[in-house]
């Protein structure tokens, strides 16, 4: 599957490594985040594989699916497999 990354039009107001608050030429604001994936892996019997991770924002453990940002030049499928291996220890 061919994928063309979205290139936002406008200027950055502020940003961090994950998100950019931007405004277009009409002054309309929007949030842009880079390309990435969320992986919802299913076992043969239909169970969803998830991990438990501590969330500082919620001050408790939460269930997560694997996901993360696409590296430069990396296909989305490669990102999905990498994140699945890094976060859940599984391969697709």
PDB file of N, CA and C in Angstrom:
ATOM      1  N   UNK A   1       0.842  -1.171   0.000  1.00  0.00           N
ATOM      2  CA  UNK A   1       0.000   0.000   0.000  1.00  0.00           C
ATOM      3  C   UNK A   1       0.891   1.239   0.000  1.00  0.00           C
ATOM      4  N   UNK A   2       0.660   2.115  -0.953  1.00  0.00           N
ATOM      5  CA  UNK A   2       1.430   3.353  -1.051  1.00  0.00           C
ATOM      6  C   UNK A   2       0.894   4.357  -0.042  1.00  0.00           C
ATOM      7  N   UNK A   3       1.792   5.027   0.644  1.00  0.00           N
ATOM      8  CA  UNK A   3       1.411   5.994   1.674  1.00  0.00           C
ATOM      9  C   UNK A   3       2.123   7.309   1.420  1.00  0.00           C
ATOM     10  N   UNK A   4       1.366   8.390   1.445  1.00  0.00           N
ATOM     11  CA  UNK A   4       1.938   9.724   1.292  1.00  0.00           C
ATOM     12  C   UNK A   4       1.705  10.493   2.580  1.00  0.00           C
ATOM     13  N   UNK A   5       2.756  10.874   3.296  1.00  0.00           N
ATOM     14  CA  UNK A   5       2.576  11.607   4.554  1.00  0.00           C
ATOM     15  C   UNK A   5       1.872  12.939   4.334  1.00  0.00           C
ATOM     16  N   UNK A   6       1.072  13.332   5.314  1.00  0.00           N
ATOM     17  CA  UNK A   6       0.383  14.621   5.286  1.00  0.00           C
ATOM     18  C   UNK A   6       1.364  15.711   5.686  1.00  0.00           C
ATOM     19  N   UNK A   7       1.443  16.737   4.891  1.00  0.00           N
ATOM     20  CA  UNK A   7       2.297  17.886   5.195  1.00  0.00           C
ATOM     21  C   UNK A   7       1.400  19.068   5.530  1.00  0.00           C
ATOM     22  N   UNK A   8       1.319  19.467   6.794  1.00  0.00           N
ATOM     23  CA  UNK A   8       0.415  20.562   7.164  1.00  0.00           C
ATOM     24  C   UNK A   8       0.877  21.891   6.580  1.00  0.00           C
ATOM     25  N   UNK A   9      -0.084  22.729   6.241  1.00  0.00           N
ATOM     26  CA  UNK A   9       0.199  24.063   5.725  1.00  0.00           C
ATOM     27  C   UNK A   9      -0.066  25.070   6.827  1.00  0.00           C
ATOM     28  N   UNK A  10       0.878  25.909   7.134  1.00  0.00           N
ATOM     29  CA  UNK A  10       0.711  26.914   8.173  1.00  0.00           C
ATOM     30  C   UNK A  10       2.014  27.136   8.903  1.00  0.00           C
ATOM     31  N   UNK A  11       1.919  27.820  10.024  1.00  0.00           N
ATOM     32  CA  UNK A  11       3.130  28.077  10.808  1.00  0.00           C
ATOM     33  C   UNK A  11       2.964  27.515  12.218  1.00  0.00           C
ATOM     34  N   UNK A  12       4.087  27.151  12.808  1.00  0.00           N
ATOM     35  CA  UNK A  12       4.095  26.562  14.148  1.00  0.00           C
ATOM     36  C   UNK A  12       4.060  27.675  15.186  1.00  0.00           C
ATOM     37  N   UNK A  13       3.127  27.546  16.125  1.00  0.00           N
ATOM     38  CA  UNK A  13       3.042  28.481  17.244  1.00  0.00           C
ATOM     39  C   UNK A  13       3.938  27.997  18.375  1.00  0.00           C
ATOM     40  N   UNK A  14       3.815  26.724  18.704  1.00  0.00           N
ATOM     41  CA  UNK A  14       4.674  26.086  19.700  1.00  0.00           C
ATOM     42  C   UNK A  14       4.668  24.591  19.423  1.00  0.00           C
ATOM     43  N   UNK A  15       5.704  23.896  19.885  1.00  0.00           N
ATOM     44  CA  UNK A  15       5.756  22.459  19.636  1.00  0.00           C
ATOM     45  C   UNK A  15       6.592  21.769  20.695  1.00  0.00           C
ATOM     46  N   UNK A  16       6.417  20.462  20.768  1.00  0.00           N
ATOM     47  CA  UNK A  16       7.268  19.602  21.580  1.00  0.00           C
ATOM     48  C   UNK A  16       7.624  18.413  20.695  1.00  0.00           C
ATOM     49  N   UNK A  17       8.298  17.399  21.214  1.00  0.00           N
ATOM     50  CA  UNK A  17       8.678  16.284  20.332  1.00  0.00           C
ATOM     51  C   UNK A  17       7.495  15.499  19.748  1.00  0.00           C
ATOM     52  N   UNK A  18       6.290  15.673  20.292  1.00  0.00           N
ATOM     53  CA  UNK A  18       5.153  14.862  19.873  1.00  0.00           C
ATOM     54  C   UNK A  18       4.095  15.623  19.083  1.00  0.00           C
ATOM     55  N   UNK A  19       3.854  16.879  19.415  1.00  0.00           N
ATOM     56  CA  UNK A  19       2.778  17.654  18.806  1.00  0.00           C
ATOM     57  C   UNK A  19       3.258  19.048  18.451  1.00  0.00           C
ATOM     58  N   UNK A  20       2.566  19.663  17.497  1.00  0.00           N
ATOM     59  CA  UNK A  20       2.814  21.065  17.161  1.00  0.00           C
ATOM     60  C   UNK A  20       1.474  21.785  17.124  1.00  0.00           C
ATOM     61  N   UNK A  21       1.369  22.888  17.844  1.00  0.00           N
ATOM     62  CA  UNK A  21       0.212  23.764  17.747  1.00  0.00           C
ATOM     63  C   UNK A  21       0.503  24.706  16.594  1.00  0.00           C
ATOM     64  N   UNK A  22      -0.362  24.683  15.579  1.00  0.00           N
ATOM     65  CA  UNK A  22      -0.101  25.434  14.358  1.00  0.00           C
ATOM     66  C   UNK A  22      -1.288  26.325  14.023  1.00  0.00           C
ATOM     67  N   UNK A  23      -1.088  27.245  13.101  1.00  0.00           N
ATOM     68  CA  UNK A  23      -2.162  28.080  12.572  1.00  0.00           C
ATOM     69  C   UNK A  23      -1.992  28.164  11.064  1.00  0.00           C
ATOM     70  N   UNK A  24      -3.132  28.093  10.351  1.00  0.00           N
ATOM     71  CA  UNK A  24      -3.050  28.245   8.897  1.00  0.00           C
ATOM     72  C   UNK A  24      -3.057  29.726   8.534  1.00  0.00           C
ATOM     73  N   UNK A  25      -3.057  30.034   7.249  1.00  0.00           N
ATOM     74  CA  UNK A  25      -2.982  31.427   6.804  1.00  0.00           C
ATOM     75  C   UNK A  25      -4.199  32.249   7.213  1.00  0.00           C
ATOM     76  N   UNK A  26      -5.333  31.590   7.483  1.00  0.00           N
ATOM     77  CA  UNK A  26      -6.543  32.287   7.928  1.00  0.00           C
ATOM     78  C   UNK A  26      -6.575  32.473   9.441  1.00  0.00           C
ATOM     79  N   UNK A  27      -5.536  32.016  10.136  1.00  0.00           N
ATOM     80  CA  UNK A  27      -5.475  32.144  11.586  1.00  0.00           C
ATOM     81  C   UNK A  27      -6.168  31.024  12.336  1.00  0.00           C
ATOM     82  N   UNK A  28      -6.707  30.043  11.624  1.00  0.00           N
ATOM     83  CA  UNK A  28      -7.372  28.910  12.264  1.00  0.00           C
ATOM     84  C   UNK A  28      -6.321  27.990  12.872  1.00  0.00           C
ATOM     85  N   UNK A  29      -6.470  27.675  14.153  1.00  0.00           N
ATOM     86  CA  UNK A  29      -5.500  26.834  14.834  1.00  0.00           C
ATOM     87  C   UNK A  29      -5.812  25.360  14.710  1.00  0.00           C
ATOM     88  N   UNK A  30      -4.772  24.553  14.766  1.00  0.00           N
ATOM     89  CA  UNK A  30      -4.944  23.105  14.759  1.00  0.00           C
ATOM     90  C   UNK A  30      -3.718  22.451  15.373  1.00  0.00           C
ATOM     91  N   UNK A  31      -3.878  21.213  15.790  1.00  0.00           N
ATOM     92  CA  UNK A  31      -2.781  20.437  16.357  1.00  0.00           C
ATOM     93  C   UNK A  31      -2.326  19.435  15.304  1.00  0.00           C
ATOM     94  N   UNK A  32      -1.026  19.374  15.080  1.00  0.00           N
ATOM     95  CA  UNK A  32      -0.463  18.401  14.149  1.00  0.00           C
ATOM     96  C   UNK A  32       0.462  17.471  14.916  1.00  0.00           C
ATOM     97  N   UNK A  33       0.283  16.178  14.700  1.00  0.00           N
ATOM     98  CA  UNK A  33       1.229  15.206  15.248  1.00  0.00           C
ATOM     99  C   UNK A  33       1.801  14.439  14.067  1.00  0.00           C
ATOM    100  N   UNK A  34       3.005  13.997  14.203  1.00  0.00           N
ATOM    101  CA  UNK A  34       3.672  13.296  13.113  1.00  0.00           C
ATOM    102  C   UNK A  34       3.022  11.965  12.808  1.00  0.00           C
ATOM    103  N   UNK A  35       3.533  11.305  11.789  1.00  0.00           N
ATOM    104  CA  UNK A  35       3.006  10.006  11.395  1.00  0.00           C
ATOM    105  C   UNK A  35       3.344   8.966  12.450  1.00  0.00           C
ATOM    106  N   UNK A  36       2.420   8.063  12.671  1.00  0.00           N
ATOM    107  CA  UNK A  36       2.632   7.005  13.641  1.00  0.00           C
ATOM    108  C   UNK A  36       1.553   5.951  13.521  1.00  0.00           C
ATOM    109  N   UNK A  37       1.613   4.991  14.395  1.00  0.00           N
ATOM    110  CA  UNK A  37       0.681   3.866  14.348  1.00  0.00           C
ATOM    111  C   UNK A  37       0.196   3.512  15.747  1.00  0.00           C
ATOM    112  N   UNK A  38      -0.963   2.887  15.795  1.00  0.00           N
ATOM    113  CA  UNK A  38      -1.446   2.154  16.959  1.00  0.00           C
ATOM    114  C   UNK A  38      -1.731   0.747  16.468  1.00  0.00           C
ATOM    115  N   UNK A  39      -1.291  -0.247  17.208  1.00  0.00           N
ATOM    116  CA  UNK A  39      -1.448  -1.637  16.804  1.00  0.00           C
ATOM    117  C   UNK A  39      -2.390  -2.318  17.785  1.00  0.00           C
ATOM    118  N   UNK A  40      -3.453  -2.928  17.253  1.00  0.00           N
ATOM    119  CA  UNK A  40      -4.385  -3.690  18.080  1.00  0.00           C
ATOM    120  C   UNK A  40      -4.264  -5.147  17.637  1.00  0.00           C
ATOM    121  N   UNK A  41      -3.301  -5.878  18.211  1.00  0.00           N
ATOM    122  CA  UNK A  41      -3.063  -7.257  17.776  1.00  0.00           C
ATOM    123  C   UNK A  41      -4.101  -8.215  18.350  1.00  0.00           C
ATOM    124  N   UNK A  42      -4.584  -9.096  17.487  1.00  0.00           N
ATOM    125  CA  UNK A  42      -5.559 -10.110  17.882  1.00  0.00           C
ATOM    126  C   UNK A  42      -4.925 -11.490  17.801  1.00  0.00           C
ATOM    127  N   UNK A  43      -5.212 -12.327  18.799  1.00  0.00           N
ATOM    128  CA  UNK A  43      -4.767 -13.715  18.759  1.00  0.00           C
ATOM    129  C   UNK A  43      -5.716 -14.497  17.862  1.00  0.00           C
ATOM    130  N   UNK A  44      -5.372 -15.744  17.566  1.00  0.00           N
ATOM    131  CA  UNK A  44      -6.203 -16.585  16.709  1.00  0.00           C
ATOM    132  C   UNK A  44      -7.610 -16.758  17.267  1.00  0.00           C
ATOM    133  N   UNK A  45      -7.742 -16.704  18.609  1.00  0.00           N
ATOM    134  CA  UNK A  45      -9.071 -16.863  19.210  1.00  0.00           C
ATOM    135  C   UNK A  45      -9.747 -15.520  19.520  1.00  0.00           C
ATOM    136  N   UNK A  46      -9.228 -14.416  18.945  1.00  0.00           N
ATOM    137  CA  UNK A  46      -9.900 -13.123  19.045  1.00  0.00           C
ATOM    138  C   UNK A  46      -9.576 -12.279  20.261  1.00  0.00           C
ATOM    139  N   UNK A  47      -8.588 -12.669  21.053  1.00  0.00           N
ATOM    140  CA  UNK A  47      -8.216 -11.858  22.208  1.00  0.00           C
ATOM    141  C   UNK A  47      -7.298 -10.716  21.774  1.00  0.00           C
ATOM    142  N   UNK A  48      -7.467  -9.556  22.409  1.00  0.00           N
ATOM    143  CA  UNK A  48      -6.626  -8.394  22.126  1.00  0.00           C
ATOM    144  C   UNK A  48      -5.419  -8.431  23.052  1.00  0.00           C
ATOM    145  N   UNK A  49      -4.213  -8.281  22.484  1.00  0.00           N
ATOM    146  CA  UNK A  49      -2.992  -8.244  23.284  1.00  0.00           C
ATOM    147  C   UNK A  49      -2.720  -6.808  23.716  1.00  0.00           C
ATOM    148  N   UNK A  50      -2.608  -6.599  25.022  1.00  0.00           N
ATOM    149  CA  UNK A  50      -2.352  -5.276  25.575  1.00  0.00           C
ATOM    150  C   UNK A  50      -1.284  -5.396  26.650  1.00  0.00           C
ATOM    151  N   UNK A  51      -0.762  -4.262  27.068  1.00  0.00           N
ATOM    152  CA  UNK A  51       0.229  -4.223  28.140  1.00  0.00           C
ATOM    153  C   UNK A  51      -0.263  -3.284  29.229  1.00  0.00           C
ATOM    154  N   UNK A  52       0.291  -3.448  30.406  1.00  0.00           N
ATOM    155  CA  UNK A  52       0.012  -2.542  31.518  1.00  0.00           C
ATOM    156  C   UNK A  52       1.197  -1.598  31.644  1.00  0.00           C
ATOM    157  N   UNK A  53       0.900  -0.305  31.714  1.00  0.00           N
ATOM    158  CA  UNK A  53       1.946   0.712  31.822  1.00  0.00           C
ATOM    159  C   UNK A  53       1.494   1.760  32.831  1.00  0.00           C
ATOM    160  N   UNK A  54       2.424   2.258  33.620  1.00  0.00           N
ATOM    161  CA  UNK A  54       2.058   3.299  34.582  1.00  0.00           C
ATOM    162  C   UNK A  54       1.885   4.629  33.861  1.00  0.00           C
ATOM    163  N   UNK A  55       0.791   5.320  34.155  1.00  0.00           N
ATOM    164  CA  UNK A  55       0.514   6.630  33.568  1.00  0.00           C
ATOM    165  C   UNK A  55       0.682   7.699  34.634  1.00  0.00           C
ATOM    166  N   UNK A  56       1.640   8.594  34.420  1.00  0.00           N
ATOM    167  CA  UNK A  56       1.821   9.706  35.359  1.00  0.00           C
ATOM    168  C   UNK A  56       0.609  10.632  35.330  1.00  0.00           C
ATOM    169  N   UNK A  57      -0.005  10.786  34.157  1.00  0.00           N
ATOM    170  CA  UNK A  57      -1.166  11.673  34.033  1.00  0.00           C
ATOM    171  C   UNK A  57      -2.347  11.178  34.859  1.00  0.00           C
ATOM    172  N   UNK A  58      -2.574   9.857  34.875  1.00  0.00           N
ATOM    173  CA  UNK A  58      -3.694   9.289  35.622  1.00  0.00           C
ATOM    174  C   UNK A  58      -3.292   8.795  37.008  1.00  0.00           C
ATOM    175  N   UNK A  59      -1.976   8.794  37.272  1.00  0.00           N
ATOM    176  CA  UNK A  59      -1.439   8.334  38.556  1.00  0.00           C
ATOM    177  C   UNK A  59      -1.871   6.904  38.891  1.00  0.00           C
ATOM    178  N   UNK A  60      -1.879   6.071  37.867  1.00  0.00           N
ATOM    179  CA  UNK A  60      -2.229   4.657  38.051  1.00  0.00           C
ATOM    180  C   UNK A  60      -1.762   3.862  36.845  1.00  0.00           C
ATOM    181  N   UNK A  61      -1.827   2.554  36.966  1.00  0.00           N
ATOM    182  CA  UNK A  61      -1.514   1.695  35.833  1.00  0.00           C
ATOM    183  C   UNK A  61      -2.695   1.697  34.865  1.00  0.00           C
ATOM    184  N   UNK A  62      -2.393   1.672  33.567  1.00  0.00           N
ATOM    185  CA  UNK A  62      -3.421   1.656  32.530  1.00  0.00           C
ATOM    186  C   UNK A  62      -3.077   0.591  31.496  1.00  0.00           C
ATOM    187  N   UNK A  63      -4.085   0.121  30.778  1.00  0.00           N
ATOM    188  CA  UNK A  63      -3.871  -0.806  29.674  1.00  0.00           C
ATOM    189  C   UNK A  63      -3.544  -0.010  28.424  1.00  0.00           C
ATOM    190  N   UNK A  64      -2.568  -0.486  27.660  1.00  0.00           N
ATOM    191  CA  UNK A  64      -2.197   0.192  26.417  1.00  0.00           C
ATOM    192  C   UNK A  64      -2.095  -0.816  25.279  1.00  0.00           C
ATOM    193  N   UNK A  65      -2.258  -0.308  24.060  1.00  0.00           N
ATOM    194  CA  UNK A  65      -1.905  -1.076  22.871  1.00  0.00           C
ATOM    195  C   UNK A  65      -0.568  -0.525  22.391  1.00  0.00           C
ATOM    196  N   UNK A  66       0.116  -1.283  21.566  1.00  0.00           N
ATOM    197  CA  UNK A  66       1.413  -0.837  21.056  1.00  0.00           C
ATOM    198  C   UNK A  66       1.210   0.306  20.069  1.00  0.00           C
ATOM    199  N   UNK A  67       2.147   1.225  20.064  1.00  0.00           N
ATOM    200  CA  UNK A  67       2.066   2.328  19.112  1.00  0.00           C
ATOM    201  C   UNK A  67       3.252   3.249  19.250  1.00  0.00           C
ATOM    202  N   UNK A  68       3.454   4.057  18.228  1.00  0.00           N
ATOM    203  CA  UNK A  68       4.545   5.009  18.276  1.00  0.00           C
ATOM    204  C   UNK A  68       4.749   5.709  16.955  1.00  0.00           C
ATOM    205  N   UNK A  69       5.741   6.568  16.937  1.00  0.00           N
ATOM    206  CA  UNK A  69       6.034   7.401  15.775  1.00  0.00           C
ATOM    207  C   UNK A  69       6.800   6.633  14.708  1.00  0.00           C
ATOM    208  N   UNK A  70       6.544   6.985  13.473  1.00  0.00           N
ATOM    209  CA  UNK A  70       7.253   6.430  12.332  1.00  0.00           C
ATOM    210  C   UNK A  70       8.606   7.115  12.198  1.00  0.00           C
ATOM    211  N   UNK A  71       9.649   6.328  12.046  1.00  0.00           N
ATOM    212  CA  UNK A  71      10.990   6.868  11.829  1.00  0.00           C
ATOM    213  C   UNK A  71      11.117   7.334  10.379  1.00  0.00           C
ATOM    214  N   UNK A  72      11.991   8.305  10.100  1.00  0.00           N
ATOM    215  CA  UNK A  72      12.168   8.765   8.718  1.00  0.00           C
ATOM    216  C   UNK A  72      12.499   7.605   7.780  1.00  0.00           C
ATOM    217  N   UNK A  73      11.767   7.514   6.678  1.00  0.00           N
ATOM    218  CA  UNK A  73      11.988   6.466   5.688  1.00  0.00           C
ATOM    219  C   UNK A  73      11.377   5.124   6.029  1.00  0.00           C
ATOM    220  N   UNK A  74      10.715   5.017   7.160  1.00  0.00           N
ATOM    221  CA  UNK A  74      10.140   3.750   7.608  1.00  0.00           C
ATOM    222  C   UNK A  74       8.696   3.625   7.120  1.00  0.00           C
ATOM    223  N   UNK A  75       8.338   2.468   6.576  1.00  0.00           N
ATOM    224  CA  UNK A  75       6.961   2.206   6.164  1.00  0.00           C
ATOM    225  C   UNK A  75       6.089   2.009   7.400  1.00  0.00           C
ATOM    226  N   UNK A  76       4.794   2.285   7.261  1.00  0.00           N
ATOM    227  CA  UNK A  76       3.885   2.127   8.399  1.00  0.00           C
ATOM    228  C   UNK A  76       3.880   0.693   8.923  1.00  0.00           C
ATOM    229  N   UNK A  77       3.959  -0.287   8.017  1.00  0.00           N
ATOM    230  CA  UNK A  77       3.996  -1.689   8.442  1.00  0.00           C
ATOM    231  C   UNK A  77       5.245  -1.978   9.272  1.00  0.00           C
ATOM    232  N   UNK A  78       6.366  -1.379   8.893  1.00  0.00           N
ATOM    233  CA  UNK A  78       7.608  -1.548   9.657  1.00  0.00           C
ATOM    234  C   UNK A  78       7.472  -0.921  11.041  1.00  0.00           C
ATOM    235  N   UNK A  79       6.861   0.254  11.097  1.00  0.00           N
ATOM    236  CA  UNK A  79       6.639   0.908  12.390  1.00  0.00           C
ATOM    237  C   UNK A  79       5.764   0.035  13.273  1.00  0.00           C
ATOM    238  N   UNK A  80       4.697  -0.499  12.704  1.00  0.00           N
ATOM    239  CA  UNK A  80       3.777  -1.340  13.471  1.00  0.00           C
ATOM    240  C   UNK A  80       4.497  -2.557  14.041  1.00  0.00           C
ATOM    241  N   UNK A  81       5.299  -3.233  13.224  1.00  0.00           N
ATOM    242  CA  UNK A  81       6.036  -4.403  13.707  1.00  0.00           C
ATOM    243  C   UNK A  81       7.056  -4.030  14.769  1.00  0.00           C
ATOM    244  N   UNK A  82       7.765  -2.926  14.560  1.00  0.00           N
ATOM    245  CA  UNK A  82       8.772  -2.488  15.538  1.00  0.00           C
ATOM    246  C   UNK A  82       8.112  -2.182  16.880  1.00  0.00           C
ATOM    247  N   UNK A  83       7.028  -1.428  16.860  1.00  0.00           N
ATOM    248  CA  UNK A  83       6.357  -1.067  18.107  1.00  0.00           C
ATOM    249  C   UNK A  83       5.753  -2.289  18.793  1.00  0.00           C
ATOM    250  N   UNK A  84       5.206  -3.208  18.021  1.00  0.00           N
ATOM    251  CA  UNK A  84       4.651  -4.437  18.583  1.00  0.00           C
ATOM    252  C   UNK A  84       5.739  -5.233  19.303  1.00  0.00           C
ATOM    253  N   UNK A  85       6.925  -5.309  18.709  1.00  0.00           N
ATOM    254  CA  UNK A  85       8.038  -6.029  19.332  1.00  0.00           C
ATOM    255  C   UNK A  85       8.562  -5.297  20.561  1.00  0.00           C
ATOM    256  N   UNK A  86       8.729  -3.969  20.451  1.00  0.00           N
ATOM    257  CA  UNK A  86       9.282  -3.188  21.559  1.00  0.00           C
ATOM    258  C   UNK A  86       8.365  -3.177  22.777  1.00  0.00           C
ATOM    259  N   UNK A  87       7.078  -3.000  22.541  1.00  0.00           N
ATOM    260  CA  UNK A  87       6.163  -2.766  23.657  1.00  0.00           C
ATOM    261  C   UNK A  87       5.481  -4.020  24.180  1.00  0.00           C
ATOM    262  N   UNK A  88       5.257  -5.008  23.300  1.00  0.00           N
ATOM    263  CA  UNK A  88       4.550  -6.206  23.745  1.00  0.00           C
ATOM    264  C   UNK A  88       5.362  -7.484  23.594  1.00  0.00           C
ATOM    265  N   UNK A  89       6.507  -7.401  22.895  1.00  0.00           N
ATOM    266  CA  UNK A  89       7.334  -8.586  22.722  1.00  0.00           C
ATOM    267  C   UNK A  89       6.789  -9.574  21.707  1.00  0.00           C
ATOM    268  N   UNK A  90       5.913  -9.140  20.826  1.00  0.00           N
ATOM    269  CA  UNK A  90       5.315 -10.000  19.808  1.00  0.00           C
ATOM    270  C   UNK A  90       5.764  -9.566  18.421  1.00  0.00           C
ATOM    271  N   UNK A  91       5.676 -10.497  17.456  1.00  0.00           N
ATOM    272  CA  UNK A  91       5.960 -10.196  16.051  1.00  0.00           C
ATOM    273  C   UNK A  91       4.734 -10.550  15.227  1.00  0.00           C
ATOM    274  N   UNK A  92       4.488  -9.746  14.182  1.00  0.00           N
ATOM    275  CA  UNK A  92       3.343 -10.019  13.286  1.00  0.00           C
ATOM    276  C   UNK A  92       3.836 -10.682  12.017  1.00  0.00           C
TER     277      UNK A  92
END
